[in-house]
Amino acid sequence: MAVMEKLRMFVAQEPVVAVSCLMAGVGLFLPAVVRPMLDSWESSKQVPPPALNDVVAGMTGKKA
């Protein structure tokens, strides 16, 4: 109970620092948890890049 009381006092006295700590926690949580979840679902498969000739032809309007 004493920890919650100190936390409330900290948030009341230093709201900017408290929100900054919360944002840092979210910033550390997302890459540490979400990325491995996506990799385990294999939703991030690499797409093969298009051929350079196709890219040049698309940008210039000419067939290479």
Short mmCIF file of N, CA and C in Angstrom, two decimals:
data_model
loop_
_atom_site.label_atom_id
_atom_site.label_comp_id
_atom_site.label_asym_id
_atom_site.label_seq_id
_atom_site.Cartn_x
_atom_site.Cartn_y
_atom_site.Cartn_z
N MET A 1 0.82 -1.19 0.00
CA MET A 1 0.00 0.00 0.00
C MET A 1 0.86 1.25 0.00
N ALA A 2 2.00 1.19 0.66
CA ALA A 2 2.87 2.36 0.73
C ALA A 2 3.46 2.69 -0.64
N VAL A 3 3.66 1.67 -1.45
CA VAL A 3 4.21 1.90 -2.79
C VAL A 3 3.22 2.67 -3.64
N MET A 4 1.94 2.30 -3.56
CA MET A 4 0.92 3.01 -4.34
C MET A 4 0.80 4.46 -3.88
N GLU A 5 0.93 4.69 -2.61
CA GLU A 5 0.84 6.06 -2.09
C GLU A 5 2.02 6.90 -2.59
N LYS A 6 3.19 6.32 -2.60
CA LYS A 6 4.37 7.04 -3.12
C LYS A 6 4.24 7.28 -4.62
N LEU A 7 3.68 6.31 -5.32
CA LEU A 7 3.47 6.47 -6.75
C LEU A 7 2.48 7.60 -7.03
N ARG A 8 1.42 7.66 -6.26
CA ARG A 8 0.45 8.74 -6.43
C ARG A 8 1.08 10.10 -6.15
N MET A 9 1.90 10.18 -5.12
CA MET A 9 2.58 11.44 -4.80
C MET A 9 3.52 11.83 -5.93
N PHE A 10 4.23 10.86 -6.47
CA PHE A 10 5.17 11.13 -7.56
C PHE A 10 4.43 11.66 -8.79
N VAL A 11 3.30 11.02 -9.14
CA VAL A 11 2.54 11.45 -10.31
C VAL A 11 1.96 12.85 -10.07
N ALA A 12 1.53 13.13 -8.86
CA ALA A 12 0.96 14.44 -8.55
C ALA A 12 2.03 15.53 -8.57
N GLN A 13 3.23 15.21 -8.11
CA GLN A 13 4.30 16.21 -8.04
C GLN A 13 5.04 16.38 -9.35
N GLU A 14 5.22 15.31 -10.08
CA GLU A 14 6.00 15.33 -11.33
C GLU A 14 5.22 14.65 -12.46
N PRO A 15 4.16 15.27 -12.95
CA PRO A 15 3.36 14.59 -13.99
C PRO A 15 4.10 14.41 -15.31
N VAL A 16 4.96 15.35 -15.67
CA VAL A 16 5.68 15.23 -16.94
C VAL A 16 6.67 14.08 -16.90
N VAL A 17 7.36 13.94 -15.79
CA VAL A 17 8.32 12.83 -15.64
C VAL A 17 7.58 11.50 -15.60
N ALA A 18 6.43 11.47 -14.94
CA ALA A 18 5.66 10.22 -14.85
C ALA A 18 5.17 9.79 -16.24
N VAL A 19 4.66 10.73 -17.03
CA VAL A 19 4.20 10.39 -18.38
C VAL A 19 5.38 9.98 -19.25
N SER A 20 6.52 10.63 -19.06
CA SER A 20 7.70 10.27 -19.83
C SER A 20 8.15 8.84 -19.51
N CYS A 21 8.10 8.48 -18.25
CA CYS A 21 8.45 7.10 -17.87
C CYS A 21 7.45 6.10 -18.45
N LEU A 22 6.19 6.46 -18.47
CA LEU A 22 5.18 5.59 -19.06
C LEU A 22 5.41 5.40 -20.55
N MET A 23 5.71 6.49 -21.25
CA MET A 23 5.98 6.40 -22.68
C MET A 23 7.23 5.58 -22.96
N ALA A 24 8.24 5.71 -22.13
CA ALA A 24 9.46 4.91 -22.30
C ALA A 24 9.16 3.43 -22.09
N GLY A 25 8.30 3.13 -21.13
CA GLY A 25 7.91 1.73 -20.90
C GLY A 25 7.19 1.15 -22.09
N VAL A 26 6.29 1.92 -22.70
CA VAL A 26 5.59 1.46 -23.89
C VAL A 26 6.58 1.29 -25.05
N GLY A 27 7.52 2.23 -25.17
CA GLY A 27 8.51 2.16 -26.24
C GLY A 27 9.42 0.96 -26.12
N LEU A 28 9.68 0.51 -24.90
CA LEU A 28 10.50 -0.69 -24.71
C LEU A 28 9.66 -1.96 -24.86
N PHE A 29 8.40 -1.87 -24.48
CA PHE A 29 7.52 -3.04 -24.53
C PHE A 29 7.20 -3.46 -25.97
N LEU A 30 6.88 -2.50 -26.81
CA LEU A 30 6.41 -2.84 -28.15
C LEU A 30 7.43 -3.62 -28.97
N PRO A 31 8.67 -3.14 -29.14
CA PRO A 31 9.60 -3.94 -29.95
C PRO A 31 10.00 -5.25 -29.29
N ALA A 32 9.98 -5.29 -27.97
CA ALA A 32 10.41 -6.50 -27.27
C ALA A 32 9.35 -7.59 -27.32
N VAL A 33 8.09 -7.23 -27.48
CA VAL A 33 7.00 -8.22 -27.43
C VAL A 33 6.32 -8.38 -28.78
N VAL A 34 6.01 -7.28 -29.44
CA VAL A 34 5.21 -7.36 -30.66
C VAL A 34 6.00 -7.95 -31.82
N ARG A 35 7.25 -7.56 -31.98
CA ARG A 35 8.05 -8.07 -33.09
C ARG A 35 8.22 -9.58 -33.04
N PRO A 36 8.57 -10.17 -31.90
CA PRO A 36 8.65 -11.64 -31.87
C PRO A 36 7.30 -12.31 -32.14
N MET A 37 6.19 -11.67 -31.71
CA MET A 37 4.88 -12.24 -32.01
C MET A 37 4.63 -12.25 -33.51
N LEU A 38 4.95 -11.15 -34.18
CA LEU A 38 4.76 -11.10 -35.63
C LEU A 38 5.65 -12.10 -36.35
N ASP A 39 6.87 -12.25 -35.87
CA ASP A 39 7.77 -13.23 -36.50
C ASP A 39 7.26 -14.65 -36.30
N SER A 40 6.67 -14.93 -35.15
CA SER A 40 6.17 -16.28 -34.92
C SER A 40 4.95 -16.57 -35.79
N TRP A 41 4.20 -15.54 -36.15
CA TRP A 41 3.05 -15.73 -37.03
C TRP A 41 3.45 -15.72 -38.50
N GLU A 42 4.71 -15.47 -38.77
CA GLU A 42 5.26 -15.43 -40.13
C GLU A 42 4.50 -14.45 -41.02
N SER A 43 4.08 -13.34 -40.43
CA SER A 43 3.37 -12.34 -41.23
C SER A 43 4.32 -11.35 -41.88
N SER A 44 5.59 -11.48 -41.58
CA SER A 44 6.56 -10.53 -42.12
C SER A 44 7.48 -11.21 -43.12
N LYS A 45 6.91 -11.90 -44.09
CA LYS A 45 7.73 -12.57 -45.10
C LYS A 45 8.32 -11.53 -46.05
N GLN A 46 9.52 -11.79 -46.49
CA GLN A 46 10.21 -10.88 -47.40
C GLN A 46 9.62 -11.00 -48.79
N VAL A 47 9.34 -9.87 -49.38
CA VAL A 47 8.84 -9.83 -50.75
C VAL A 47 10.03 -9.64 -51.67
N PRO A 48 10.16 -10.43 -52.72
CA PRO A 48 11.30 -10.25 -53.62
C PRO A 48 11.21 -8.90 -54.32
N PRO A 49 12.33 -8.19 -54.45
CA PRO A 49 12.30 -6.88 -55.11
C PRO A 49 12.06 -7.04 -56.61
N PRO A 50 11.46 -6.04 -57.23
CA PRO A 50 11.25 -6.13 -58.68
C PRO A 50 12.58 -5.99 -59.42
N ALA A 51 12.58 -6.44 -60.64
CA ALA A 51 13.79 -6.33 -61.46
C ALA A 51 14.07 -4.86 -61.75
N LEU A 52 15.34 -4.52 -61.84
CA LEU A 52 15.73 -3.13 -62.07
C LEU A 52 15.19 -2.62 -63.40
N ASN A 53 15.15 -3.48 -64.41
CA ASN A 53 14.62 -3.07 -65.71
C ASN A 53 13.15 -2.66 -65.60
N ASP A 54 12.38 -3.37 -64.79
CA ASP A 54 10.98 -3.03 -64.62
C ASP A 54 10.83 -1.69 -63.90
N VAL A 55 11.68 -1.41 -62.93
CA VAL A 55 11.62 -0.15 -62.20
C VAL A 55 11.96 1.01 -63.13
N VAL A 56 13.02 0.85 -63.91
CA VAL A 56 13.42 1.91 -64.84
C VAL A 56 12.33 2.13 -65.88
N ALA A 57 11.75 1.07 -66.39
CA ALA A 57 10.69 1.20 -67.38
C ALA A 57 9.47 1.88 -66.78
N GLY A 58 9.16 1.62 -65.56
CA GLY A 58 8.03 2.26 -64.92
C GLY A 58 8.27 3.74 -64.66
N MET A 59 9.50 4.12 -64.34
CA MET A 59 9.80 5.52 -64.03
C MET A 59 9.93 6.36 -65.31
N THR A 60 10.46 5.80 -66.34
CA THR A 60 10.70 6.57 -67.56
C THR A 60 9.58 6.42 -68.57
N GLY A 61 8.78 5.37 -68.44
CA GLY A 61 7.73 5.13 -69.42
C GLY A 61 8.24 4.42 -70.66
N LYS A 62 9.51 4.07 -70.66
CA LYS A 62 10.11 3.38 -71.81
C LYS A 62 10.36 1.93 -71.43
N LYS A 63 10.32 1.10 -72.40
CA LYS A 63 10.65 -0.30 -72.15
C LYS A 63 12.15 -0.48 -72.35
N ALA A 64 12.81 -1.07 -71.37
CA ALA A 64 14.27 -1.20 -71.43
C ALA A 64 14.71 -2.36 -72.27
#
